[in-house]
Short mmCIF file of C-alpha atoms and ligand atoms in Angstrom, two decimals:
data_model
loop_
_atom_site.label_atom_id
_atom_site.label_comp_id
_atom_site.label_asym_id
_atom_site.label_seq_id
_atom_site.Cartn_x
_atom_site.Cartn_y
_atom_site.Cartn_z
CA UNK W 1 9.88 -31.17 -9.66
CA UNK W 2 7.35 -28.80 -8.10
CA UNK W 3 7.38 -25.00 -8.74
CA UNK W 4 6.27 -22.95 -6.26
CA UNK W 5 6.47 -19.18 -6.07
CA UNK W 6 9.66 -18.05 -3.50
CA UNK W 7 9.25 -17.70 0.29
CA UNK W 8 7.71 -14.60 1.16
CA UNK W 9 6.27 -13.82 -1.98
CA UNK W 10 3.02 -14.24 -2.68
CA UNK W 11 0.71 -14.67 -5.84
CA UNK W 12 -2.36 -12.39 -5.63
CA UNK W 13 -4.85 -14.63 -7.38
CA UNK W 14 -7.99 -13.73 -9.13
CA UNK W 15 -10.76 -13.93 -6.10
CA UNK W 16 -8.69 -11.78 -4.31
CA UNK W 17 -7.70 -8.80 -6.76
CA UNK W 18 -10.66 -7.14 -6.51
CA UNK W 19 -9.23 -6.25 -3.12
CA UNK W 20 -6.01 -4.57 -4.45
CA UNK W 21 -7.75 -2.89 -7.14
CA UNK W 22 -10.38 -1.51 -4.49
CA UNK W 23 -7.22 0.03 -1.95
CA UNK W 24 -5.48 1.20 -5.47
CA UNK W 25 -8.69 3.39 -6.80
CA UNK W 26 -9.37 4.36 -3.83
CA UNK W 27 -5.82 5.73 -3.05
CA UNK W 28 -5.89 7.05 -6.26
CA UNK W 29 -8.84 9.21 -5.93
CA UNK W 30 -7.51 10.85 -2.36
CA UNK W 31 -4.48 11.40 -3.62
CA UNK W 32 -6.09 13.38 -6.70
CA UNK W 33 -8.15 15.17 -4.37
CA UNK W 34 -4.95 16.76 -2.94
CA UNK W 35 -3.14 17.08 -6.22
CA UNK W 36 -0.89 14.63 -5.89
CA UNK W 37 0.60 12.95 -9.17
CA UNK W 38 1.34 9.41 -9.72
CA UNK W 39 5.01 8.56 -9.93
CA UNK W 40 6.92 4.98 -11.14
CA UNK W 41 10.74 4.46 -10.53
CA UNK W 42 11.83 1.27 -11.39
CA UNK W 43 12.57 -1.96 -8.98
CA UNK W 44 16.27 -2.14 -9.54
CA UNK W 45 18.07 0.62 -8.34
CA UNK W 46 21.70 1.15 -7.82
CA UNK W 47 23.05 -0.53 -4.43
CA UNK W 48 24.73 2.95 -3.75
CA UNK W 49 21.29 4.89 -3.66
CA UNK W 50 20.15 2.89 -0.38
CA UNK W 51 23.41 2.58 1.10
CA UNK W 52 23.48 6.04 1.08
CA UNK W 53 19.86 7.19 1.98
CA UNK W 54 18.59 4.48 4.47
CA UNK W 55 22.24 4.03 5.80
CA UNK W 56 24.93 1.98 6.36
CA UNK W 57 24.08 0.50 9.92
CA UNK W 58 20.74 -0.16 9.56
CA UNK W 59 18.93 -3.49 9.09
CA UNK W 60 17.44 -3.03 5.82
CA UNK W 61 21.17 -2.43 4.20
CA UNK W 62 23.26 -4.99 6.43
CA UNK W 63 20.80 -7.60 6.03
CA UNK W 64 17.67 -7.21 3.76
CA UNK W 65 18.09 -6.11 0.57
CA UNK W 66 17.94 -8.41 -2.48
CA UNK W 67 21.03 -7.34 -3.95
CA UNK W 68 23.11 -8.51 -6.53
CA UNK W 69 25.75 -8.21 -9.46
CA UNK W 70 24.18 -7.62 -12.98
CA UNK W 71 25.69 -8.82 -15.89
CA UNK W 72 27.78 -6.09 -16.71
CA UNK W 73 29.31 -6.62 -13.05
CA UNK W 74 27.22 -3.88 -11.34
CA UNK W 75 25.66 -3.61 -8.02
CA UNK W 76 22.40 -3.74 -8.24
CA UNK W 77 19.47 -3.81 -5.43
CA UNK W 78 15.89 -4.34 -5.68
CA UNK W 79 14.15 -1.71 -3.83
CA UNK W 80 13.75 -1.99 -0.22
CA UNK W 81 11.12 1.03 -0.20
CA UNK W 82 10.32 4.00 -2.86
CA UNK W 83 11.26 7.07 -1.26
CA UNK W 84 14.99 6.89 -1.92
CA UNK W 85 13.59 6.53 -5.47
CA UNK W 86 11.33 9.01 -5.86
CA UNK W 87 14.06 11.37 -4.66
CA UNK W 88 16.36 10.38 -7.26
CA UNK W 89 13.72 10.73 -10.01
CA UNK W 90 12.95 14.19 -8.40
CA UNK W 91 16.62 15.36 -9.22
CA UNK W 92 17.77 13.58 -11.74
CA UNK W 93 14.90 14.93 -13.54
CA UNK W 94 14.56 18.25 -11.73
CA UNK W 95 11.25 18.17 -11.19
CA UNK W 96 9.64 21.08 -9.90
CA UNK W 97 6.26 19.82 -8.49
CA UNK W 98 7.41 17.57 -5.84
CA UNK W 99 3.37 16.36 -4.57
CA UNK W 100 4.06 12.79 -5.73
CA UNK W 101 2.25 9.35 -4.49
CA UNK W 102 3.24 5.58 -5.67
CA UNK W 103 1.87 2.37 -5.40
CA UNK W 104 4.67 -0.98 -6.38
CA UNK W 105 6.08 -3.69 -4.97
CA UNK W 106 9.23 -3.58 -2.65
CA UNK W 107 11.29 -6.31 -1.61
CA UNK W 108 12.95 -7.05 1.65
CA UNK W 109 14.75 -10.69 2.85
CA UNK W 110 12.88 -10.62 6.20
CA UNK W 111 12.07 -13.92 8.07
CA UNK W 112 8.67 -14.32 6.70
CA UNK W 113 5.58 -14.31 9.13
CA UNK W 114 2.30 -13.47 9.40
CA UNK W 115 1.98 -9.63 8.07
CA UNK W 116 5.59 -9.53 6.74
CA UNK W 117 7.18 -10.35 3.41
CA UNK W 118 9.83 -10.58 1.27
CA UNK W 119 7.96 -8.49 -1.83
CA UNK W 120 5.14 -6.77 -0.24
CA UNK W 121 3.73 -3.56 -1.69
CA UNK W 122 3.45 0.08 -0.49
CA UNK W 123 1.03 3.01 -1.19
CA UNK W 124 2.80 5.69 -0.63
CA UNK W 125 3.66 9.49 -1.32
CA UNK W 126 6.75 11.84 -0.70
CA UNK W 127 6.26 16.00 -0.53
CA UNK W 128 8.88 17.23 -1.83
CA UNK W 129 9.40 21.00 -1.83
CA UNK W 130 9.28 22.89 1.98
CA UNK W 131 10.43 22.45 5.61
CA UNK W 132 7.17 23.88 7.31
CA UNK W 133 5.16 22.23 9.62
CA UNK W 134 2.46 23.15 7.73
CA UNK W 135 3.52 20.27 4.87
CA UNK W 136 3.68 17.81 7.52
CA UNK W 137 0.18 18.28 8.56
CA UNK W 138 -1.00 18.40 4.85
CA UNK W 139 1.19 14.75 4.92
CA UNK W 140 -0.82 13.67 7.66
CA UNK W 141 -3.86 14.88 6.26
CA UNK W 142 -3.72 12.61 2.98
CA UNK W 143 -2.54 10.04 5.16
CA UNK W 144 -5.72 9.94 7.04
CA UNK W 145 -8.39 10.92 4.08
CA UNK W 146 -6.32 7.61 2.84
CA UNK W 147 -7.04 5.32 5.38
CA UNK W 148 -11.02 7.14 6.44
CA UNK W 149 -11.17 6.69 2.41
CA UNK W 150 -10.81 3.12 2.58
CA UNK W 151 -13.11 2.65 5.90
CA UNK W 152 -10.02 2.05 8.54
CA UNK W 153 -11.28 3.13 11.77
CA UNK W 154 -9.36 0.86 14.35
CA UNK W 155 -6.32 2.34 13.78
CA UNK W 156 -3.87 4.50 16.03
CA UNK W 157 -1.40 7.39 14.30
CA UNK W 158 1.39 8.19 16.84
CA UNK W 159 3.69 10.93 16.28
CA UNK W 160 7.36 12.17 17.53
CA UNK W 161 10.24 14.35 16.64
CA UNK W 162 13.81 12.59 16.01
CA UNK W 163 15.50 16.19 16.34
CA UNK W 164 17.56 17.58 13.47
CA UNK W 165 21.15 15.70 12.58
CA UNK W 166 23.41 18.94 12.96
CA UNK W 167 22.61 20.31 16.72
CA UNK W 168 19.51 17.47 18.43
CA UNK W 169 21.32 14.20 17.19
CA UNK W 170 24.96 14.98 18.58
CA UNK W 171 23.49 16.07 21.83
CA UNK W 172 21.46 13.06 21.92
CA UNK W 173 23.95 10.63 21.05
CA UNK W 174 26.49 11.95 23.85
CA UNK W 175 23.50 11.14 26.64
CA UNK W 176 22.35 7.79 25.30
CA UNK W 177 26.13 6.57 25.15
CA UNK W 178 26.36 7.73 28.57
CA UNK W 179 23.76 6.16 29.62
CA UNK W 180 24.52 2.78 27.62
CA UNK W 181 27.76 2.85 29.21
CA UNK W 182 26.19 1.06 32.18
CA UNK W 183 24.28 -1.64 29.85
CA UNK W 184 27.08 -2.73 27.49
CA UNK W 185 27.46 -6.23 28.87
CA UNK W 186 23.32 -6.80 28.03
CA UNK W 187 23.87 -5.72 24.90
CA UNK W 188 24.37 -8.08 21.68
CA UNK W 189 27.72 -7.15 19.76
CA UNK W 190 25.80 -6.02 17.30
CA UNK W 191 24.63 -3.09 19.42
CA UNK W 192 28.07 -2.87 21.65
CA UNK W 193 29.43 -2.02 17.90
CA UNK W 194 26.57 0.48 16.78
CA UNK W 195 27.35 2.42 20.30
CA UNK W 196 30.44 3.76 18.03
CA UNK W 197 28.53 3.41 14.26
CA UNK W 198 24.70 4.47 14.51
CA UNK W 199 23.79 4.49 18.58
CA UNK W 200 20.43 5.27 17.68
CA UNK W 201 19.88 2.15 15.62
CA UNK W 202 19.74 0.22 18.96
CA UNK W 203 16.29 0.73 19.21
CA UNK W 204 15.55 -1.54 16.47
CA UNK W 205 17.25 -4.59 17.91
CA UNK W 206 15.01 -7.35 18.26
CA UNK W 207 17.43 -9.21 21.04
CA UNK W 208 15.47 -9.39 24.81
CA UNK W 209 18.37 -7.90 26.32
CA UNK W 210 18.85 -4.97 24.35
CA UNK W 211 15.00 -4.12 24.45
CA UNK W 212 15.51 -4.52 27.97
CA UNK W 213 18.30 -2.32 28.14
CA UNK W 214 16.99 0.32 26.18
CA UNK W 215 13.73 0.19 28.30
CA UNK W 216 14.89 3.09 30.60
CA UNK W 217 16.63 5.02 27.91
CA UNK W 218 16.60 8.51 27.53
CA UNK W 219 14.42 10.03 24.58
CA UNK W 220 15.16 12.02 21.51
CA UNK W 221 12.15 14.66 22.09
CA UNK W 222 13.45 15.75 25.78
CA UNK W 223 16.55 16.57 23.82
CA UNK W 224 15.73 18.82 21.01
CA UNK W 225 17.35 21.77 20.42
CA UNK W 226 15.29 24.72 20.16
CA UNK W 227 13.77 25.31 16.40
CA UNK W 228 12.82 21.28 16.49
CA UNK W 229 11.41 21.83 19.59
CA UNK W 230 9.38 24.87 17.66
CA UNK W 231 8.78 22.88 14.63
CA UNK W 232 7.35 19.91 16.71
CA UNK W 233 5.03 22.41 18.41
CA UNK W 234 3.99 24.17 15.40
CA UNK W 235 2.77 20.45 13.88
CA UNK W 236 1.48 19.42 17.28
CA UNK W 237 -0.46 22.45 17.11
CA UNK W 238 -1.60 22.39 13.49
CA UNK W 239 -3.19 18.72 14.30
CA UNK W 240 -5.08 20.14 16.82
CA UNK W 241 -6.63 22.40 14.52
CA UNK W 242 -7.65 18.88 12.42
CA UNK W 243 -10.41 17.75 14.00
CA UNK W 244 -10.21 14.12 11.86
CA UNK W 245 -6.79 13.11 12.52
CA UNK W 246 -6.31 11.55 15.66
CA UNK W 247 -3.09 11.36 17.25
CA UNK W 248 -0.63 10.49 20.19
CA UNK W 249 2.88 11.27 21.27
CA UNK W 250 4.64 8.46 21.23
CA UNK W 251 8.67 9.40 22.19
CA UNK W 252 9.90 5.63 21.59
CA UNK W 253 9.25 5.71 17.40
CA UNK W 254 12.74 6.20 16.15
CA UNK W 255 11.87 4.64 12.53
CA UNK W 256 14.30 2.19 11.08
CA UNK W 257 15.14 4.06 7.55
CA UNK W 258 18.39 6.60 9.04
CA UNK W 259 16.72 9.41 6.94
CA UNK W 260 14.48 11.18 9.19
CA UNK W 261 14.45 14.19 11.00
CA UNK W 262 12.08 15.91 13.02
CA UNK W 263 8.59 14.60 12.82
CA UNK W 264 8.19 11.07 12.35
CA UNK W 265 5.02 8.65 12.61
CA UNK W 266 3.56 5.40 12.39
CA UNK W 267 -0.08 4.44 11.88
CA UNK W 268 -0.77 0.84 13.91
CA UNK W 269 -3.64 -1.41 13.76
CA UNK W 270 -5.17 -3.51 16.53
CA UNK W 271 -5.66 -6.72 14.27
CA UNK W 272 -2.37 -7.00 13.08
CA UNK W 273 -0.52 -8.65 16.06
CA UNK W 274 3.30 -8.25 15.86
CA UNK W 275 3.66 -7.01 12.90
CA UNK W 276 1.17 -3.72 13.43
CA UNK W 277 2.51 -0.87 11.87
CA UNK W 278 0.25 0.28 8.63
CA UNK W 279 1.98 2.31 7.72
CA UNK W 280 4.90 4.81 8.76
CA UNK W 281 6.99 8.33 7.75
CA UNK W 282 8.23 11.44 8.58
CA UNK W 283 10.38 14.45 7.34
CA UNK W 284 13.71 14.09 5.38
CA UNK W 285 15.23 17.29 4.93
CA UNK W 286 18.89 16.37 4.02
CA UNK W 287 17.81 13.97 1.66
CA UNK W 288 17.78 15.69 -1.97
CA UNK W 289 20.54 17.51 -1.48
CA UNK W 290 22.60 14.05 -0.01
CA UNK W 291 21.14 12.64 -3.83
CA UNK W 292 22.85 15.47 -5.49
CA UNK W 293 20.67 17.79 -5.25
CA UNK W 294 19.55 21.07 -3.55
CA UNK W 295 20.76 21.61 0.13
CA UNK W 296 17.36 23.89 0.42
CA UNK W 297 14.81 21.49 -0.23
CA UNK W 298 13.17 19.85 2.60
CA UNK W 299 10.80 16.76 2.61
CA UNK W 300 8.36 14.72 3.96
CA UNK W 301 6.64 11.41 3.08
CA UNK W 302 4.71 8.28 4.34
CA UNK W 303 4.30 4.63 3.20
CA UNK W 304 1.77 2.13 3.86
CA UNK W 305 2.00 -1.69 3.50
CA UNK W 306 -0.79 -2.65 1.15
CA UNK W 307 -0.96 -6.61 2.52
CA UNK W 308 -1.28 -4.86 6.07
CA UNK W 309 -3.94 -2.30 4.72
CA UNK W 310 -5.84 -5.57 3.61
CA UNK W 311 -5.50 -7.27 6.81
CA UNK W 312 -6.35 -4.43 8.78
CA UNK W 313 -9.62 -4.07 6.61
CA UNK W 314 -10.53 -7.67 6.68
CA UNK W 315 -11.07 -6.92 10.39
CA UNK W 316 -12.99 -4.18 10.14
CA UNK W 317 -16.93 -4.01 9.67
CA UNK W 318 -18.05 -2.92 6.51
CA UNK W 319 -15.48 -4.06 4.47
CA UNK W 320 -17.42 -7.64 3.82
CA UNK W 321 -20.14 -5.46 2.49
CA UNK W 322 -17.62 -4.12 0.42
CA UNK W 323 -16.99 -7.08 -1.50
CA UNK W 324 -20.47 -7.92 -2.33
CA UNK W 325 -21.20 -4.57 -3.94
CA UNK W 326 -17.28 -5.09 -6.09
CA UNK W 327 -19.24 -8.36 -7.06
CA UNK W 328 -22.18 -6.67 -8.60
CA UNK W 329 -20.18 -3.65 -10.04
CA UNK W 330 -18.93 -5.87 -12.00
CA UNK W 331 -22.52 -7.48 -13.09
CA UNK W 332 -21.19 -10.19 -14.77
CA UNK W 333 -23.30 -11.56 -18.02
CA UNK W 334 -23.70 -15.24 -19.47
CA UNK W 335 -25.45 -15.68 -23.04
CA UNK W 336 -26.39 -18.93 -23.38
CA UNK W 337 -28.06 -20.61 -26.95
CA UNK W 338 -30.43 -23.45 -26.46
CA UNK W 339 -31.14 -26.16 -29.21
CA UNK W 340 -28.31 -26.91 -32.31
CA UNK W 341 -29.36 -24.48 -34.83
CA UNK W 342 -26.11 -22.25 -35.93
CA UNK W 343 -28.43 -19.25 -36.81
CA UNK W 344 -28.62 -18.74 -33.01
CA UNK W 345 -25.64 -18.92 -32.20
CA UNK W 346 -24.62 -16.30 -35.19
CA UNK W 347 -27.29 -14.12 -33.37
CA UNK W 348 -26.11 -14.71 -29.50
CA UNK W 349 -22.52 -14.03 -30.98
CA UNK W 350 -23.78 -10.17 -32.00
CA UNK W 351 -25.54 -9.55 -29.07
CA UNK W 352 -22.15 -10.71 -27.23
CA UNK W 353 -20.32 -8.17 -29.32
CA UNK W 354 -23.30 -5.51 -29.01
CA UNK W 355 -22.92 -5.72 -25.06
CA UNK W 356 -19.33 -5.71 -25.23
CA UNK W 357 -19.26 -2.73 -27.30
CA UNK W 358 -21.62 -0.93 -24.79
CA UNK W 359 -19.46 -1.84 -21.86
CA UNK W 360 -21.02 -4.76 -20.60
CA UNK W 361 -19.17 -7.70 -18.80
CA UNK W 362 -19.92 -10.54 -21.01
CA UNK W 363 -18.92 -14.26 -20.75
CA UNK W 364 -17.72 -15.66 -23.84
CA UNK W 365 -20.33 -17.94 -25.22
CA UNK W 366 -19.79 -21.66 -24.79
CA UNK W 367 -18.41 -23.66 -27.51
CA UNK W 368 -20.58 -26.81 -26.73
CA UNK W 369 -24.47 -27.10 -26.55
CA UNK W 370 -25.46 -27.96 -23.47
CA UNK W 371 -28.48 -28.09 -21.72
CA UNK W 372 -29.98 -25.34 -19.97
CA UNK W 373 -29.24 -26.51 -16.25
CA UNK W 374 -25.99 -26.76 -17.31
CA UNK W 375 -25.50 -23.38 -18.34
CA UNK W 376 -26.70 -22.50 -14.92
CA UNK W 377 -24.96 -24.22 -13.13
CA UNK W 378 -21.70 -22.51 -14.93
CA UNK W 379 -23.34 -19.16 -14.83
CA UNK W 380 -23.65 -19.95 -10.94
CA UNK W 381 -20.32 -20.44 -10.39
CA UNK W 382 -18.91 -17.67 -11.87
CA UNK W 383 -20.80 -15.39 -9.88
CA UNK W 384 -22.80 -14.49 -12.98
CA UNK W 385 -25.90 -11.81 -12.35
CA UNK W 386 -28.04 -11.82 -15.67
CA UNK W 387 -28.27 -15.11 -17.45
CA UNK W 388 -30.00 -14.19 -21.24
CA UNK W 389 -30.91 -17.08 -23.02
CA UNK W 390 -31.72 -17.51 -26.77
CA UNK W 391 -33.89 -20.51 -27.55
CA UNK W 392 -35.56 -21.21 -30.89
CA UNK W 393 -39.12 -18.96 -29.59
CA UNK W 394 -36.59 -15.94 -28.70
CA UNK W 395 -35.20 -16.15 -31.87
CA UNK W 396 -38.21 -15.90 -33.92
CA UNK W 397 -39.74 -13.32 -31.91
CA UNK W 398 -36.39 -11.06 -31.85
CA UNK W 399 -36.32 -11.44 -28.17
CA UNK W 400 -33.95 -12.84 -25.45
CA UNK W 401 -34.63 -14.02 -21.97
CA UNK W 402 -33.03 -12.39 -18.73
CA UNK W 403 -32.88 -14.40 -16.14
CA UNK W 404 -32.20 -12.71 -12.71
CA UNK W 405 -29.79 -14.84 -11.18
CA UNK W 406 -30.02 -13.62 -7.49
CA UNK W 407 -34.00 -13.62 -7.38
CA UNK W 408 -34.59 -16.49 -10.15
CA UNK W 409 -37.00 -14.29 -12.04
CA UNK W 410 -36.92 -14.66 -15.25
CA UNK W 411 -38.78 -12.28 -18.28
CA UNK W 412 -38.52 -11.75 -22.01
CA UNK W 413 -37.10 -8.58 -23.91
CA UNK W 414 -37.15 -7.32 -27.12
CA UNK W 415 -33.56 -7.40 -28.56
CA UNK W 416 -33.45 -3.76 -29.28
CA UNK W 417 -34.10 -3.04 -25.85
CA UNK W 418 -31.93 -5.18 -23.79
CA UNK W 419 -28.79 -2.70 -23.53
CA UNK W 420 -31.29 0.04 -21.83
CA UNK W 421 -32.87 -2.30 -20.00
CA UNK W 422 -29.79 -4.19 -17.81
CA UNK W 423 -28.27 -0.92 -17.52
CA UNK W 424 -30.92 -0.11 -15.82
CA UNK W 425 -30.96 -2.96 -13.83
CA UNK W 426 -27.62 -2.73 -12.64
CA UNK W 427 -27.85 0.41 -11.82
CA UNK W 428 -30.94 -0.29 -9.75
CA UNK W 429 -29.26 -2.29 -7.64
P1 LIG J 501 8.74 1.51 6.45
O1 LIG J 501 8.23 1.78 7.82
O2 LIG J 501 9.99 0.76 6.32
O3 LIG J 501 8.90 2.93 5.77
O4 LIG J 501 7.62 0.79 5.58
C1 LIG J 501 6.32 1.33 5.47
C2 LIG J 501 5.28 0.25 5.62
O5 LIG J 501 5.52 -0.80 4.67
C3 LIG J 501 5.30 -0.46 6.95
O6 LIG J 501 4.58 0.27 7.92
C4 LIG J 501 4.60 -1.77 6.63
O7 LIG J 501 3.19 -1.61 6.62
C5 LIG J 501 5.06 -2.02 5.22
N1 LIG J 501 6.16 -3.02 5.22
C6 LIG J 501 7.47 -2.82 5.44
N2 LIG J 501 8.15 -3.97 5.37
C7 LIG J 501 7.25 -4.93 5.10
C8 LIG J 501 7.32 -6.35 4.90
N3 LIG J 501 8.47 -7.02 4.94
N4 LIG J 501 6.16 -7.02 4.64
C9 LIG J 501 4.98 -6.37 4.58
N5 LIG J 501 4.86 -5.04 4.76
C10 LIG J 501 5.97 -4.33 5.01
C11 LIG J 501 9.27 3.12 4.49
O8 LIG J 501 9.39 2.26 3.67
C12 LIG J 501 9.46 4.59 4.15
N6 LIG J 501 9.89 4.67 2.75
C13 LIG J 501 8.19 5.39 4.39
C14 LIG J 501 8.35 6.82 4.01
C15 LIG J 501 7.89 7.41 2.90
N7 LIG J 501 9.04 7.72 4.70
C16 LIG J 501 9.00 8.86 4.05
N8 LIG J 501 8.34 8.70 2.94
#
């Protein structure tokens, strides 16, 4: 029997997480530059909370969710996405700051492909608090410090309104049935149904003839009713104002989460092929108060898909040069003892406990003798940039020797000044 980890879900192995941890502090830092505070809901959730806040008739409910019965004959779901989540947390625990960013794992059963998984992870973060157009700009604004933060350039933010549920959506709904009318025999069932369910959920149908169908359609933004239209104007106008961020209409971004209302976006990158949206959000206003909590409080949020953030960057210049300088952040040290003589070896093991102690990356010191080459060659492969070496002459003069493993150099120090003296090497470089 082989193991192998599931389909669609992917082990992040050790030459690689320097990537993650790179878009994590990064995010991190921009998000504490706008006050934003860390938040962490947990991966099960109740089956209920999704059904509820995504909706019924979309695809992440009807087909994606890992869901389940728990032992005690509950239904459970792992989380398709964190903002249903975050809202819970925010009043079942009645916050009152509601500037909160995340960064977890989510899990949806998609058909696996290039750019899409079954546990993928988002960076995201949800205001929670106002229904001015002014927090959707400030939205926008971490969005983008996020992604100029990281060094994404090739990317493209378009934005749209979806109208509000009570007075835009209604209206809507009435002209695209109308118009639908005349398609129904191109459509799947699965759309000739959501005509009666969720109409607007048609635009995420992947079947040829319903894309084709819904080609011609009329759009949500030439039917808002009047304070959306304001609203939309008002951000619109805002983002002008922003000379970094960017943007286009684009009236055919519906977003497939049935949450939204009024402004909604996605962030796309050229590299990414099919799968090319970034990242995506928009405004929620009915949200807390459909979780139980109040009717007043408006909100907006985005999410972005780490592995896409990654593949996005891999693409873009600059990023390669990125992973040299991880590489000699983290100035990795190999103390090597020549000769048999357990005296050195009692005196490489305090200068590997001396370095550790003063924050130095420190390889732990071989068990075996072995010839010097050798412990080059090992100190070579793990990337290593200071090899000191302790030989019978070091010993008795209370020095080491520090070899420079990128220009082969090589030069004696006293023992008492070796901590000053590759700190200031590494910061020299
Ligand atoms: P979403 O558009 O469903 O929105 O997901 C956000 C991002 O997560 C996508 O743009 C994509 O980069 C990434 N993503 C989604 N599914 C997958 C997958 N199967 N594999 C890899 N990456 C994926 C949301 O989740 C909303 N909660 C965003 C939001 C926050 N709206 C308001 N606040």
């Amino acid at each position: 029997m082989k193991y192998q980890a599931l389909k669609g879900m992917m082990d992040i192995l050790p030459d690689q997480v320097w990537k993650w941890q790179f878009v994590e502090s990064v995010s991190r830092n921009i998000f504490n530059r706008f006050n934003f505070q860390e938040i962490r809901t947990p991966i099960l959730e109740s089956l209920p909370l999704f059904q509820r806040s995504i909706g019924e008739e979309t695809d992440i409910v009807q087909k994606e969710m890992f869901q389940f019965k728990d032992r005690g004959d509950r239904d459970v779901v792992m989380r398709p996405e964190v903002t249903a989540s975050v809202v819970r947390a925010f009043v079942e625990h009645q916050l009152k700051d509601g500037k909160l960013y995340y960064i977890g794992a989510s899990f949806r059963a998609e058909r696996p492909q290039a750019g899409r998984f079954r546990q993928f992870h988002q960076v995201g973060a949800e205001l929670i608090g106002g229904k001015n157009p002014e927090d959707d700009v400030l939205l926008l604004k971490v969005l983008t410090a996020l992604l100029a933060g990281l060094g994404l350039r090739r990317y493209q933010l378009k934005i749209n309104s979806v109208g509000c549920q009570t007075t835009c959506r209604p209206e809507y709904r009435k002209v695209l049935k109308e118009y639908l009318k005349q398609k129904h025999a191109h459509l799947c069932e699965n759309c000739q149904r959501r005509i009666e369910t969720n109409i607007i959920r048609i635009f995420d149908c992947k079947v040829e003839g319903c894309q084709k169908a819904i080609e011609g359609a009329p759009r949500v933004l030439d039917h808002l009713c009047k304070p959306c239209e304001e609203h939309f104007a008002k951000v619109k106008e805002l983002l002008d104002h922003e000379k970094d961020i960017p943007y286009q209409i684009e009236p055919r971004i519906v977003r497939g989460l049935d949450y939204y209302n009024r402004t909604v976006f996605e962030v796309s990158h050229d590299a990414l092929g099919a799968q090319n949206a970034v990242g995506g959000g928009g405004r929620y206003d009915t949200l807390v108060g459909e979780l139980g909590g109040s009717k007043d409080i408006g909100a907006c949020g985005f999410a972005c898909g780490m592995e896409r953030l990654l593949m996005a960057l891999d693409s873009e210049e600059g990023f390669k040069t990125e992973e040299s300088a991880q590489r000699l952040r983290c100035g990795l040290i190999y103390l090597c003892v020549l000769g048999g003589n357990p005296e050195l070896k009692t005196a490489a093991r305090k200068i590997q406990g001396q370095l550790r102690g003063a924050d130095f990356r420190v390889e732990e010191l071989a068990a075996e003798d072995k010839p010097l080459k050798k412990h080059l060659e090992i100190a070579n492969r793990l990337h290593a940039l200071f090899v000191l070496i302790l030989g019978e002459d070091e010993f008795r003069e209370g020095t080491v020797s520090v070899k420079d493993m990128n220009s082969g150099t090589q030069e004696k120090i006293k023992l008492d000044a070796i901590e000053t003296y590759l700190k200031g090497r590494l910061v020299s470089r």
